[in-house]
Short mmCIF file of C-alpha atoms in Angstrom, two decimals:
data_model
loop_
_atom_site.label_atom_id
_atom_site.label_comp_id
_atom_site.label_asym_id
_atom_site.label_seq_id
_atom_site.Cartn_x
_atom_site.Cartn_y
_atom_site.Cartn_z
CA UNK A 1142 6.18 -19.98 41.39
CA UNK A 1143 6.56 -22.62 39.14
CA UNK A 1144 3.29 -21.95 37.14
CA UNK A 1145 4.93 -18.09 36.48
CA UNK A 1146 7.26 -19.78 35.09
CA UNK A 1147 5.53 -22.18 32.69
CA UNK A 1148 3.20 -19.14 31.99
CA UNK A 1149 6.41 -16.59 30.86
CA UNK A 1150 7.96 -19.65 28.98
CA UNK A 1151 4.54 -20.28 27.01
CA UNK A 1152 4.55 -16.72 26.50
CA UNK A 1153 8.23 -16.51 24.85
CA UNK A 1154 7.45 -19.55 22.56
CA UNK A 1155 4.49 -17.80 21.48
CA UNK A 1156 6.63 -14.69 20.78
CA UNK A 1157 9.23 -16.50 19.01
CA UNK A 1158 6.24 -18.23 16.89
CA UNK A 1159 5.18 -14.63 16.02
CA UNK A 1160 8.02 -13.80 15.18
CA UNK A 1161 8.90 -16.60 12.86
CA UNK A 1162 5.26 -16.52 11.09
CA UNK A 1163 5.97 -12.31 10.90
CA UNK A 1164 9.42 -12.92 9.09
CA UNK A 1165 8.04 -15.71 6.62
CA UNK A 1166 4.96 -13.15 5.86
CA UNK A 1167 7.36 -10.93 5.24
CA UNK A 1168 9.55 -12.84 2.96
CA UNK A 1169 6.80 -14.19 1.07
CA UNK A 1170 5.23 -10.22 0.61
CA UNK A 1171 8.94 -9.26 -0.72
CA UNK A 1172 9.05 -12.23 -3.28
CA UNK A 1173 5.63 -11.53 -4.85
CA UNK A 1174 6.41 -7.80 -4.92
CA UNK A 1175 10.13 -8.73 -6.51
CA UNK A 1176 8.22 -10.25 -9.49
CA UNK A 1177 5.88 -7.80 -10.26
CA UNK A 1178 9.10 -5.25 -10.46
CA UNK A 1179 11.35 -6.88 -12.52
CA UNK A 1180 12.04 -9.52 -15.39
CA UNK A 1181 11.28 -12.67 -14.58
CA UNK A 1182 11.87 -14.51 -17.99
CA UNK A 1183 15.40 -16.02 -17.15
CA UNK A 1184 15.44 -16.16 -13.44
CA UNK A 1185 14.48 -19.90 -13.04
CA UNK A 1186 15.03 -19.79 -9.57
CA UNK A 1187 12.83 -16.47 -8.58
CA UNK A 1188 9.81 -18.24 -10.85
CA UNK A 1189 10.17 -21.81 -8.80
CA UNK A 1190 10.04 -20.06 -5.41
CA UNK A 1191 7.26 -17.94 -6.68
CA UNK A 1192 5.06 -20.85 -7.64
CA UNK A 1193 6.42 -22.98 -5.03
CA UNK A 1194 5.23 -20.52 -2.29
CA UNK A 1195 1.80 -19.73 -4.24
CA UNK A 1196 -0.04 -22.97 -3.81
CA UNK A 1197 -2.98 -21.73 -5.41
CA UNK A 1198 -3.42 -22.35 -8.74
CA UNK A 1199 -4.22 -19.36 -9.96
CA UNK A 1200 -1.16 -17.85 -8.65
CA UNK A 1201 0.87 -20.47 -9.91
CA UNK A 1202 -0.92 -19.27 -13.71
CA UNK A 1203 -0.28 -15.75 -12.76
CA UNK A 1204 2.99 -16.14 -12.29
CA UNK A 1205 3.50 -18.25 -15.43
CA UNK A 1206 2.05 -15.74 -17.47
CA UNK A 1207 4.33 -13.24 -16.25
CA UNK A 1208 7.04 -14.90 -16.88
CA UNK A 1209 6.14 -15.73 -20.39
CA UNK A 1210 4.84 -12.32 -20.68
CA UNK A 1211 8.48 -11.04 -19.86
CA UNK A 1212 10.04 -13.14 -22.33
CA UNK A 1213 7.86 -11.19 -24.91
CA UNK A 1214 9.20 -8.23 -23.49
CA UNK A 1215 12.50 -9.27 -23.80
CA UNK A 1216 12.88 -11.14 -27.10
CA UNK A 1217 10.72 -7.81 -28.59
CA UNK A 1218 13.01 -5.21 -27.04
CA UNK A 1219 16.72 -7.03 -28.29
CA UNK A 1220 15.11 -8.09 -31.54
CA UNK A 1221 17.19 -5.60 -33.64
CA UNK A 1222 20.08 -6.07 -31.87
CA UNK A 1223 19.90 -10.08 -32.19
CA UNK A 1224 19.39 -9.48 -35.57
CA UNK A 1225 21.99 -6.96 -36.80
CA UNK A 1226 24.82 -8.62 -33.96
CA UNK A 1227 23.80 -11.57 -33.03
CA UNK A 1228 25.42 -11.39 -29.49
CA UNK A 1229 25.24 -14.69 -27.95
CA UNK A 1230 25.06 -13.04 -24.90
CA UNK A 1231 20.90 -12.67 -25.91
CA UNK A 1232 21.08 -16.63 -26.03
CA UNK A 1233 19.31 -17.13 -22.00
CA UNK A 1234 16.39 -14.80 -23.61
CA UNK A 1235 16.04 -17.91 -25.91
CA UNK A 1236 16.15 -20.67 -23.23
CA UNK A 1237 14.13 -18.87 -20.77
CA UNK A 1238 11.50 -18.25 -23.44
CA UNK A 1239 11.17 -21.76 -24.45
CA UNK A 1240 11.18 -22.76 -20.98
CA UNK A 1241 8.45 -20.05 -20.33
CA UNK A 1242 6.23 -21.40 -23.57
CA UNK A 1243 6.44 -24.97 -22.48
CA UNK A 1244 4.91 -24.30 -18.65
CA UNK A 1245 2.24 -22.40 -19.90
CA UNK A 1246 1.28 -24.31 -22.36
CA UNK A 1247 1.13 -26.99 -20.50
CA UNK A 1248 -1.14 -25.08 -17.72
CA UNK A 1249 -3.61 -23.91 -20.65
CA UNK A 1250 -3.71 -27.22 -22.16
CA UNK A 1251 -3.73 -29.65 -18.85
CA UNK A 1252 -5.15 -27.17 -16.25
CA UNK A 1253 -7.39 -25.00 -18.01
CA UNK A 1254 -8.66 -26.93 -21.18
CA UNK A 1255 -7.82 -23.91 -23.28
CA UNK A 1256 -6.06 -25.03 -26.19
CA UNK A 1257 -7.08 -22.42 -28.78
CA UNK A 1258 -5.46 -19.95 -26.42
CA UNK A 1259 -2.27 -22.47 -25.90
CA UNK A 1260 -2.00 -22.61 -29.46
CA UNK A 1261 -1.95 -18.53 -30.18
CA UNK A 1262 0.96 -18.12 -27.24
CA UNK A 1263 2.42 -21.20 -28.76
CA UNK A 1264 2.52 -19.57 -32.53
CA UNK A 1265 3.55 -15.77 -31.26
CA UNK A 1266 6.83 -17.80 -29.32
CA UNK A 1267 7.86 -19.15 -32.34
CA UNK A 1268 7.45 -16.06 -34.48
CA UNK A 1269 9.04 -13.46 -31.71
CA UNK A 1270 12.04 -16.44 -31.67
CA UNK A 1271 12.87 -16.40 -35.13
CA UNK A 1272 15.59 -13.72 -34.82
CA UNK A 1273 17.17 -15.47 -32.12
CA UNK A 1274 18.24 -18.03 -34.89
CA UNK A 1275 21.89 -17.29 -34.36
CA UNK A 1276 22.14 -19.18 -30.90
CA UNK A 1277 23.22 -22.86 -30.54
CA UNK A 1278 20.31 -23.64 -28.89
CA UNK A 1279 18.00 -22.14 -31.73
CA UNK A 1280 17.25 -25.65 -33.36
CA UNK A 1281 16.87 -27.34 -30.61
CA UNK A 1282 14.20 -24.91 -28.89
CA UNK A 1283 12.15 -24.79 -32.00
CA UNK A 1284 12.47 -28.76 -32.29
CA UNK A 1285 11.16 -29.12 -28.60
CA UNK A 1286 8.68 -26.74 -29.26
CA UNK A 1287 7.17 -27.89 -32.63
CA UNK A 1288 6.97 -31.78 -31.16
CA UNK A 1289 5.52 -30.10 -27.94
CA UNK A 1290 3.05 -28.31 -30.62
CA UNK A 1291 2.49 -31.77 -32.26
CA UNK A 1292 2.27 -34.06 -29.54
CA UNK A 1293 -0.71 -31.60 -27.90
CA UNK A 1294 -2.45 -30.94 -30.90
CA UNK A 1295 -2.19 -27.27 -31.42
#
């Protein structure tokens, strides 16, 4: 009797295990699939769970370069209205693009030993930024950016 009972209560922990490990598979299938669907540039905290949940590094880059990839997407797509409005409302495109530059410049530079390639993303931020020069943050961006440029050697 009492090893039927130790034998259904192993069996329910090892359900409820199952069931844990299915729902954090499951979680972790939805997030990656999320990211590849929509715009990543200014969601901070969608791009920290995706590279905190993607230990490998090459997930962490891929995920990096999405991000900055969507920036491009974004500061391309709004550059004639940031130009002929200048709707601060465009402003987060800014921030999340700098933010966006500076990680993956920092992965080419300190993870991959790339820095021709750093440089080139590093140069087409600043240009695709320019129109965005209406935003408070404008000077400050390209300040961070250009000693960030400086400091790495690009």
């Amino acid at each position: 009797m009492k090893k039927n009972i130790i034998k259904c209560l192993t069996v329910l922990v090892l359900v409820v295990l199952a069931g844990f490990a299915g729902v954090y598979i499951y979680k972790n299938i939805q997030i990656t699939r999320s990211a590849g669907e929509l715009n990543i540039c200014i969601n901070d905290e969608l791009i920290a769970k995706l590279i905190e949940n993607n230990k490998n590094p090459f997930s962490k880059f891929k995920f990096l370069k999405k991000r900055n990839n969507d920036c491009k997407v974004l500061l391309i797509s709004n550059k004639d209205e940031a130009t002929e409005k200048q709707n601060n409302a465009m402003c987060p495109i800014l921030n999340g693009s700098t933010s966006s530059i500076i990680m993956l410049t920092d992965a080419y530079v300190n993870n991959m030993y790339d820095r021709e390639t750093a440089s080139k993303e590093m140069n087409l931020m600043l240009n695709l930024m320019t129109p965005y020069n209406f935003c408070d943050d404008y000077y400050n961006d390209i300040m961070t950016l250009i000693t960030l440029k400086k400091r790495l050697g690009l």
